[in-house]
Amino acid sequence: MAGSGWERRVLPVCVGAALVGALALEVVAVLLLRQRGGGGERGSEARRTEAFPFVSLASLLFLLGNVLENARRFVTASPSTRGVMLAGAGQGWDYCYSCQSHVPPRCSHCFSCNVCILRRDHHCTLLGQCLGYQNYRYFLCLLLHGSVALLYGCVINADVVLSLLQEGTSVQAMLLLLLPWLMLLMGQVNITIFIFAFVTDVCIVGFLFCTGFLLFHSLLALRGQTTNEWFEGDRQYDLGWKDNLREVLGNQGHLVWFMPFIASPLPGDGITFRTKCPRSEPLPKSRDL
C-alpha cells in the first residue's frame, strides 16, 4: 500500500519541487544582478553604495524552506485510517463498502488514495495527498508561505521588467505583462525581457491561486467545517473560532505559522469530535382536561 501511494505522488511532488526551485533560482539571480550593477543614472556610485542583499536572500530562503518542509510534512502526515484502531461502530458512524469497515463521523473514502480519510476535506491533486485531520496545519502554512513567496517574486520581477522598459510606453509594459508570448513573437521584446515577464505572470497566477485557497480554508477552519460541510451548511462542529483553530492547528497554533518543526499536538484523535451543545427546547405545557 505504501509503495503504491508514493508511486502515485512522486510525479506531482517532483514537478512541484522543480517549479519551486526554478522560481527561487530565478529570483536569486535577479537579486544578485540588481546588486552587481545599477546602470543608467546611478552608475558606478550606486554600485559602490548598494550593499549585498543579505536580508532579501535570507527572507527568500526562509520562505522557501517553509514551503518545501510544509509540503513534505503534508504529504507524509497521512490522515488515512491505515494503522488507526477503529474500535467499532458508534453513533453517527457509516459503513464504507470499499474498505469494508465502519468509519467514524467526518470520515469519507477517497478513490484517488483508495482509503478512507479522517476528517476528509478534499484530495490535493498537486501533491497527490488528501487534506484531512493530520495534515491540515501543514496545508494552511504551505499556502501562507507560498503566497508571500510568490508575491515577493512578483514585486522583484515586475520591478526588473519595468526598469528594462524605461524607454517604452506604459501600454507596452502592460501588454508585456498580459501577453508576453505575443510581444516576443511580434519582436517587440528580446528573450531576456520575455523570461522576466513570463516568470512574473507565473508568480501572479500562483499568488492568486494560493491566496484564494488560503482565504477559503482559513474561513473553514474558523467555522470548524470541511468543504463538504460548508456546501451542506452543517455547523454542528463549530465550537467557536478559538477552539476551531485549536482543532486544526494544535495547542501551539499561534507558533506553527513560523516554523513547521514546532510541535503542536492536536487535541483530538480524528475519530470523535466535540459538537455544539444543542439548545434545550422548552417542554410543552400539559393541558388540564
mmCIF file of C-alpha atoms in Angstrom:
data_model
loop_
_atom_site.group_PDB
_atom_site.id
_atom_site.type_symbol
_atom_site.label_atom_id
_atom_site.label_comp_id
_atom_site.label_asym_id
_atom_site.label_seq_id
_atom_site.Cartn_x
_atom_site.Cartn_y
_atom_site.Cartn_z
ATOM 1 C CA MET A 1 0.000 0.000 0.000
ATOM 2 C CA ALA A 2 2.699 2.457 0.979
ATOM 3 C CA GLY A 3 4.715 1.818 -2.134
ATOM 4 C CA SER A 4 1.771 2.368 -4.450
ATOM 5 C CA GLY A 5 0.963 5.575 -2.612
ATOM 6 C CA TRP A 6 4.410 7.009 -3.205
ATOM 7 C CA GLU A 7 4.334 5.947 -6.852
ATOM 8 C CA ARG A 8 1.165 7.991 -7.206
ATOM 9 C CA ARG A 9 2.667 11.060 -5.535
ATOM 10 C CA VAL A 10 6.185 11.061 -6.964
ATOM 11 C CA LEU A 11 5.267 12.836 -10.214
ATOM 12 C CA PRO A 12 3.330 15.810 -8.736
ATOM 13 C CA VAL A 13 5.832 16.168 -5.886
ATOM 14 C CA CYS A 14 8.838 16.205 -8.250
ATOM 15 C CA VAL A 15 7.151 18.623 -10.666
ATOM 16 C CA GLY A 16 6.194 20.940 -7.802
ATOM 17 C CA ALA A 17 9.687 20.847 -6.305
ATOM 18 C CA ALA A 18 11.265 21.557 -9.697
ATOM 19 C CA LEU A 19 8.944 24.518 -10.281
ATOM 20 C CA VAL A 20 9.600 25.973 -6.830
ATOM 21 C CA GLY A 21 13.343 25.524 -7.274
ATOM 22 C CA ALA A 22 13.337 27.160 -10.716
ATOM 23 C CA LEU A 23 11.375 30.176 -9.478
ATOM 24 C CA ALA A 24 13.632 30.508 -6.437
ATOM 25 C CA LEU A 25 16.812 30.385 -8.551
ATOM 26 C CA GLU A 26 15.396 33.000 -10.909
ATOM 27 C CA VAL A 27 14.559 35.372 -8.042
ATOM 28 C CA VAL A 28 18.014 34.828 -6.508
ATOM 29 C CA ALA A 29 19.613 35.611 -9.879
ATOM 30 C CA VAL A 30 17.550 38.809 -10.156
ATOM 31 C CA LEU A 31 18.614 39.932 -6.678
ATOM 32 C CA LEU A 32 22.271 39.295 -7.425
ATOM 33 C CA LEU A 33 22.087 41.055 -10.801
ATOM 34 C CA ARG A 34 20.461 44.092 -9.207
ATOM 35 C CA GLN A 35 23.222 44.227 -6.606
ATOM 36 C CA ARG A 36 26.090 43.919 -9.107
ATOM 37 C CA GLY A 37 25.181 46.918 -11.202
ATOM 38 C CA GLY A 38 22.794 49.824 -11.001
ATOM 39 C CA GLY A 39 23.304 51.084 -14.535
ATOM 40 C CA GLY A 40 21.683 54.124 -16.017
ATOM 41 C CA GLU A 41 21.750 57.289 -13.952
ATOM 42 C CA ARG A 42 23.101 55.736 -10.807
ATOM 43 C CA GLY A 43 26.218 54.370 -12.456
ATOM 44 C CA SER A 44 29.306 53.329 -10.570
ATOM 45 C CA GLU A 45 28.400 55.346 -7.482
ATOM 46 C CA ALA A 46 25.287 53.218 -6.953
ATOM 47 C CA ARG A 47 27.296 50.038 -7.437
ATOM 48 C CA ARG A 48 29.680 51.101 -4.695
ATOM 49 C CA THR A 49 26.982 52.058 -2.180
ATOM 50 C CA GLU A 50 24.486 49.233 -2.772
ATOM 51 C CA ALA A 51 25.060 46.507 -0.189
ATOM 52 C CA PHE A 52 24.789 42.788 -0.672
ATOM 53 C CA PRO A 53 21.067 41.787 -0.431
ATOM 54 C CA PHE A 54 21.596 39.612 2.631
ATOM 55 C CA VAL A 55 18.188 40.340 4.185
ATOM 56 C CA SER A 56 16.358 39.713 0.911
ATOM 57 C CA LEU A 57 18.142 36.418 0.288
ATOM 58 C CA ALA A 58 17.671 35.293 3.899
ATOM 59 C CA SER A 59 13.946 36.079 3.708
ATOM 60 C CA LEU A 60 13.635 34.185 0.441
ATOM 61 C CA LEU A 61 15.436 31.139 1.851
ATOM 62 C CA PHE A 62 13.250 31.233 4.959
ATOM 63 C CA LEU A 63 10.084 31.259 2.847
ATOM 64 C CA LEU A 64 11.409 28.577 0.506
ATOM 65 C CA GLY A 65 12.394 26.338 3.416
ATOM 66 C CA ASN A 66 8.949 26.690 4.976
ATOM 67 C CA VAL A 67 7.237 25.924 1.671
ATOM 68 C CA LEU A 68 9.263 22.763 0.997
ATOM 69 C CA GLU A 69 9.129 21.432 4.580
ATOM 70 C CA ASN A 70 5.401 22.071 4.962
ATOM 71 C CA ALA A 71 4.812 20.370 1.623
ATOM 72 C CA ARG A 72 6.903 17.373 2.716
ATOM 73 C CA ARG A 73 5.057 17.073 6.018
ATOM 74 C CA PHE A 74 1.704 17.496 4.298
ATOM 75 C CA VAL A 75 2.472 14.507 2.103
ATOM 76 C CA THR A 76 3.996 12.295 4.820
ATOM 77 C CA ALA A 77 1.477 13.067 7.598
ATOM 78 C CA SER A 78 -1.168 10.736 6.216
ATOM 79 C CA PRO A 79 -4.687 11.365 7.558
ATOM 80 C CA SER A 80 -5.935 7.958 6.412
ATOM 81 C CA THR A 81 -7.420 5.228 8.575
ATOM 82 C CA ARG A 82 -4.468 2.908 7.901
ATOM 83 C CA GLY A 83 -2.935 1.938 11.212
ATOM 84 C CA VAL A 84 -5.754 3.572 13.185
ATOM 85 C CA MET A 85 -7.616 1.352 15.643
ATOM 86 C CA LEU A 86 -11.315 1.725 14.925
ATOM 87 C CA ALA A 87 -12.974 0.156 17.953
ATOM 88 C CA GLY A 88 -16.321 -0.365 16.300
ATOM 89 C CA ALA A 89 -19.426 1.297 15.037
ATOM 90 C CA GLY A 90 -20.697 4.106 17.229
ATOM 91 C CA GLN A 91 -23.326 6.755 16.937
ATOM 92 C CA GLY A 92 -23.101 8.535 13.595
ATOM 93 C CA TRP A 93 -20.713 6.002 12.071
ATOM 94 C CA ASP A 94 -21.095 4.917 8.445
ATOM 95 C CA TYR A 95 -20.071 1.786 6.593
ATOM 96 C CA CYS A 96 -17.530 2.054 3.767
ATOM 97 C CA TYR A 97 -18.150 -0.678 1.206
ATOM 98 C CA SER A 98 -14.787 -0.014 -0.472
ATOM 99 C CA CYS A 99 -12.785 -0.506 2.746
ATOM 100 C CA GLN A 100 -15.382 -2.938 4.156
ATOM 101 C CA SER A 101 -15.236 -1.263 7.529
ATOM 102 C CA HIS A 102 -17.230 1.079 9.727
ATOM 103 C CA VAL A 103 -15.832 4.615 9.666
ATOM 104 C CA PRO A 104 -16.312 7.465 12.172
ATOM 105 C CA PRO A 105 -18.127 10.748 11.508
ATOM 106 C CA ARG A 106 -16.486 13.229 9.088
ATOM 107 C CA CYS A 107 -14.543 10.333 7.548
ATOM 108 C CA SER A 108 -15.077 9.509 3.877
ATOM 109 C CA HIS A 109 -13.465 7.370 1.201
ATOM 110 C CA CYS A 110 -11.027 8.856 -1.313
ATOM 111 C CA PHE A 111 -10.931 6.887 -4.544
ATOM 112 C CA SER A 112 -7.637 8.522 -5.570
ATOM 113 C CA CYS A 113 -5.890 7.389 -2.363
ATOM 114 C CA ASN A 114 -8.035 4.209 -2.210
ATOM 115 C CA VAL A 115 -8.544 4.570 1.535
ATOM 116 C CA CYS A 116 -10.831 6.343 3.997
ATOM 117 C CA ILE A 117 -9.583 9.705 5.280
ATOM 118 C CA LEU A 118 -10.190 11.032 8.794
ATOM 119 C CA ARG A 119 -11.967 14.401 8.673
ATOM 120 C CA ARG A 120 -11.565 14.448 4.907
ATOM 121 C CA ASP A 121 -11.745 17.799 3.149
ATOM 122 C CA HIS A 122 -10.599 17.152 -0.425
ATOM 123 C CA HIS A 123 -7.897 15.438 -2.457
ATOM 124 C CA CYS A 124 -4.996 17.746 -3.377
ATOM 125 C CA THR A 125 -4.056 16.744 -6.917
ATOM 126 C CA LEU A 126 -0.915 18.910 -6.992
ATOM 127 C CA LEU A 127 0.649 16.995 -4.080
ATOM 128 C CA GLY A 128 -1.129 13.662 -4.534
ATOM 129 C CA GLN A 129 -2.423 13.597 -0.956
ATOM 130 C CA CYS A 130 -5.740 14.105 0.792
ATOM 131 C CA LEU A 131 -6.312 17.017 3.127
ATOM 132 C CA GLY A 132 -7.581 15.675 6.427
ATOM 133 C CA TYR A 133 -7.177 15.537 10.165
ATOM 134 C CA GLN A 134 -3.405 15.086 10.496
ATOM 135 C CA ASN A 135 -2.103 17.477 7.820
ATOM 136 C CA TYR A 136 -4.466 20.474 7.843
ATOM 137 C CA ARG A 137 -1.923 22.596 9.708
ATOM 138 C CA TYR A 138 0.789 21.991 7.107
ATOM 139 C CA PHE A 139 -1.625 22.776 4.279
ATOM 140 C CA LEU A 140 -2.520 26.200 5.708
ATOM 141 C CA CYS A 141 1.128 27.071 6.436
ATOM 142 C CA LEU A 142 2.134 25.939 2.949
ATOM 143 C CA LEU A 143 -0.451 28.267 1.407
ATOM 144 C CA LEU A 144 0.594 31.178 3.629
ATOM 145 C CA HIS A 145 4.329 30.980 2.950
ATOM 146 C CA GLY A 146 3.718 30.146 -0.694
ATOM 147 C CA SER A 147 1.551 33.252 -1.126
ATOM 148 C CA VAL A 148 4.154 35.507 0.482
ATOM 149 C CA ALA A 149 6.998 33.991 -1.567
ATOM 150 C CA LEU A 150 5.077 34.362 -4.838
ATOM 151 C CA LEU A 151 4.138 37.955 -4.003
ATOM 152 C CA TYR A 152 7.813 38.646 -3.325
ATOM 153 C CA GLY A 153 8.693 37.153 -6.710
ATOM 154 C CA CYS A 154 6.033 39.291 -8.403
ATOM 155 C CA VAL A 155 7.423 42.503 -6.924
ATOM 156 C CA ILE A 156 11.059 41.677 -7.732
ATOM 157 C CA ASN A 157 10.424 40.608 -11.338
ATOM 158 C CA ALA A 158 7.916 43.371 -12.100
ATOM 159 C CA ASP A 159 10.464 45.944 -10.951
ATOM 160 C CA VAL A 160 13.067 44.456 -13.299
ATOM 161 C CA VAL A 161 10.646 44.347 -16.248
ATOM 162 C CA LEU A 162 9.634 47.974 -15.765
ATOM 163 C CA SER A 163 13.253 49.091 -15.424
ATOM 164 C CA LEU A 164 14.155 47.301 -18.677
ATOM 165 C CA LEU A 165 11.258 49.029 -20.431
ATOM 166 C CA GLN A 166 12.102 52.558 -19.322
ATOM 167 C CA GLU A 167 12.249 53.723 -22.900
ATOM 168 C CA GLY A 168 8.910 52.077 -23.762
ATOM 169 C CA THR A 169 5.373 53.212 -23.070
ATOM 170 C CA SER A 170 3.085 52.140 -20.253
ATOM 171 C CA VAL A 171 0.842 50.386 -22.804
ATOM 172 C CA GLN A 172 3.788 48.313 -23.988
ATOM 173 C CA ALA A 173 4.649 47.351 -20.403
ATOM 174 C CA MET A 174 1.038 46.329 -19.735
ATOM 175 C CA LEU A 175 0.889 44.221 -22.899
ATOM 176 C CA LEU A 176 4.162 42.583 -21.967
ATOM 177 C CA LEU A 177 2.813 41.509 -18.577
ATOM 178 C CA LEU A 178 -0.504 40.335 -20.028
ATOM 179 C CA LEU A 179 0.677 38.790 -23.334
ATOM 180 C CA PRO A 180 4.425 38.093 -23.137
ATOM 181 C CA TRP A 181 4.291 35.412 -25.855
ATOM 182 C CA LEU A 182 2.621 37.790 -28.297
ATOM 183 C CA MET A 183 5.175 40.519 -27.601
ATOM 184 C CA LEU A 184 8.005 38.049 -28.199
ATOM 185 C CA LEU A 185 6.529 36.754 -31.470
ATOM 186 C CA MET A 186 5.992 40.310 -32.709
ATOM 187 C CA GLY A 187 9.642 41.124 -31.995
ATOM 188 C CA GLN A 188 8.800 43.874 -29.519
ATOM 189 C CA VAL A 189 10.986 42.422 -26.749
ATOM 190 C CA ASN A 190 14.058 40.230 -26.537
ATOM 191 C CA ILE A 191 14.248 36.831 -24.850
ATOM 192 C CA THR A 192 15.630 38.235 -21.581
ATOM 193 C CA ILE A 193 12.709 40.592 -21.011
ATOM 194 C CA PHE A 194 10.308 37.837 -22.053
ATOM 195 C CA ILE A 195 11.680 35.456 -19.393
ATOM 196 C CA PHE A 196 11.329 38.080 -16.663
ATOM 197 C CA ALA A 197 7.773 38.871 -17.793
ATOM 198 C CA PHE A 198 6.814 35.189 -18.030
ATOM 199 C CA VAL A 199 8.106 34.443 -14.531
ATOM 200 C CA THR A 200 6.204 37.485 -13.254
ATOM 201 C CA ASP A 201 2.990 36.124 -14.780
ATOM 202 C CA VAL A 202 3.593 32.708 -13.223
ATOM 203 C CA CYS A 203 4.133 34.316 -9.824
ATOM 204 C CA ILE A 204 0.964 36.401 -10.165
ATOM 205 C CA VAL A 205 -1.188 33.402 -11.107
ATOM 206 C CA GLY A 206 0.353 31.304 -8.331
ATOM 207 C CA PHE A 207 -0.148 34.091 -5.802
ATOM 208 C CA LEU A 208 -3.836 34.463 -6.684
ATOM 209 C CA PHE A 209 -4.314 30.684 -6.571
ATOM 210 C CA CYS A 210 -2.610 30.239 -3.180
ATOM 211 C CA THR A 211 -4.252 33.318 -1.655
ATOM 212 C CA GLY A 212 -7.713 32.195 -2.758
ATOM 213 C CA PHE A 213 -7.262 28.746 -1.241
ATOM 214 C CA LEU A 214 -5.730 30.244 1.910
ATOM 215 C CA LEU A 215 -8.667 32.586 2.492
ATOM 216 C CA PHE A 216 -11.243 29.888 1.819
ATOM 217 C CA HIS A 217 -9.663 27.243 4.054
ATOM 218 C CA SER A 218 -8.927 29.795 6.771
ATOM 219 C CA LEU A 219 -12.643 30.591 6.766
ATOM 220 C CA LEU A 220 -13.445 26.877 7.005
ATOM 221 C CA ALA A 221 -11.012 26.471 9.906
ATOM 222 C CA LEU A 222 -12.547 29.408 11.750
ATOM 223 C CA ARG A 223 -16.033 27.930 11.251
ATOM 224 C CA GLY A 224 -14.989 24.365 12.151
ATOM 225 C CA GLN A 225 -16.094 22.969 8.794
ATOM 226 C CA THR A 226 -14.813 20.884 5.936
ATOM 227 C CA THR A 227 -15.558 21.785 2.321
ATOM 228 C CA ASN A 228 -18.393 19.262 2.130
ATOM 229 C CA GLU A 229 -19.888 20.524 5.402
ATOM 230 C CA TRP A 230 -19.682 24.082 4.083
ATOM 231 C CA PHE A 231 -21.677 23.136 0.977
ATOM 232 C CA GLU A 232 -24.241 21.330 3.120
ATOM 233 C CA GLY A 233 -24.466 24.140 5.684
ATOM 234 C CA ASP A 234 -23.503 21.768 8.512
ATOM 235 C CA ARG A 235 -22.091 23.666 11.522
ATOM 236 C CA GLN A 236 -22.591 21.138 14.282
ATOM 237 C CA TYR A 237 -18.815 21.026 14.911
ATOM 238 C CA ASP A 238 -18.484 24.805 15.314
ATOM 239 C CA LEU A 239 -17.036 25.313 18.801
ATOM 240 C CA GLY A 240 -16.134 28.983 18.426
ATOM 241 C CA TRP A 241 -13.224 30.319 16.407
ATOM 242 C CA LYS A 242 -10.574 29.772 19.090
ATOM 243 C CA ASP A 243 -11.439 26.124 19.701
ATOM 244 C CA ASN A 244 -11.946 25.577 15.979
ATOM 245 C CA LEU A 245 -8.411 26.770 15.240
ATOM 246 C CA ARG A 246 -7.062 24.625 18.067
ATOM 247 C CA GLU A 247 -8.706 21.582 16.478
ATOM 248 C CA VAL A 248 -6.715 22.006 13.237
ATOM 249 C CA LEU A 249 -3.534 23.821 14.373
ATOM 250 C CA GLY A 250 -2.979 22.141 17.740
ATOM 251 C CA ASN A 251 -2.224 23.537 21.165
ATOM 252 C CA GLN A 252 0.596 25.754 19.827
ATOM 253 C CA GLY A 253 -1.405 27.161 16.949
ATOM 254 C CA HIS A 254 -0.026 30.668 17.395
ATOM 255 C CA LEU A 255 3.519 29.415 16.747
ATOM 256 C CA VAL A 256 3.082 26.901 13.921
ATOM 257 C CA TRP A 257 2.924 29.675 11.298
ATOM 258 C CA PHE A 258 6.604 30.486 11.832
ATOM 259 C CA MET A 259 8.201 27.052 11.603
ATOM 260 C CA PRO A 260 6.933 23.577 10.617
ATOM 261 C CA PHE A 261 9.278 21.962 13.167
ATOM 262 C CA ILE A 262 7.323 23.347 16.142
ATOM 263 C CA ALA A 263 5.450 20.548 17.901
ATOM 264 C CA SER A 264 1.741 21.281 18.264
ATOM 265 C CA PRO A 265 -0.249 18.178 19.302
ATOM 266 C CA LEU A 266 -3.852 18.085 18.174
ATOM 267 C CA PRO A 267 -6.411 17.916 20.985
ATOM 268 C CA GLY A 268 -8.448 15.066 19.485
ATOM 269 C CA ASP A 269 -7.897 11.703 17.849
ATOM 270 C CA GLY A 270 -9.599 12.254 14.479
ATOM 271 C CA ILE A 271 -12.303 9.727 15.353
ATOM 272 C CA THR A 272 -14.512 11.521 17.848
ATOM 273 C CA PHE A 273 -15.304 15.223 17.629
ATOM 274 C CA ARG A 274 -16.957 17.607 20.019
ATOM 275 C CA THR A 275 -20.159 19.221 18.843
ATOM 276 C CA LYS A 276 -22.073 22.321 19.796
ATOM 277 C CA CYS A 277 -24.357 21.905 22.753
ATOM 278 C CA PRO A 278 -27.851 21.809 21.308
ATOM 279 C CA ARG A 279 -30.186 24.456 22.590
ATOM 280 C CA SER A 280 -32.660 22.948 25.001
ATOM 281 C CA GLU A 281 -36.216 23.369 23.827
ATOM 282 C CA PRO A 282 -38.901 24.045 26.409
ATOM 283 C CA LEU A 283 -41.172 21.137 27.202
ATOM 284 C CA PRO A 284 -44.739 21.527 26.011
ATOM 285 C CA LYS A 285 -47.128 22.518 28.750
ATOM 286 C CA SER A 286 -49.689 19.902 29.700
ATOM 287 C CA ARG A 287 -53.293 20.812 29.456
ATOM 288 C CA ASP A 288 -55.769 20.039 32.201
ATOM 289 C CA LEU A 289 -58.702 18.224 30.721
#
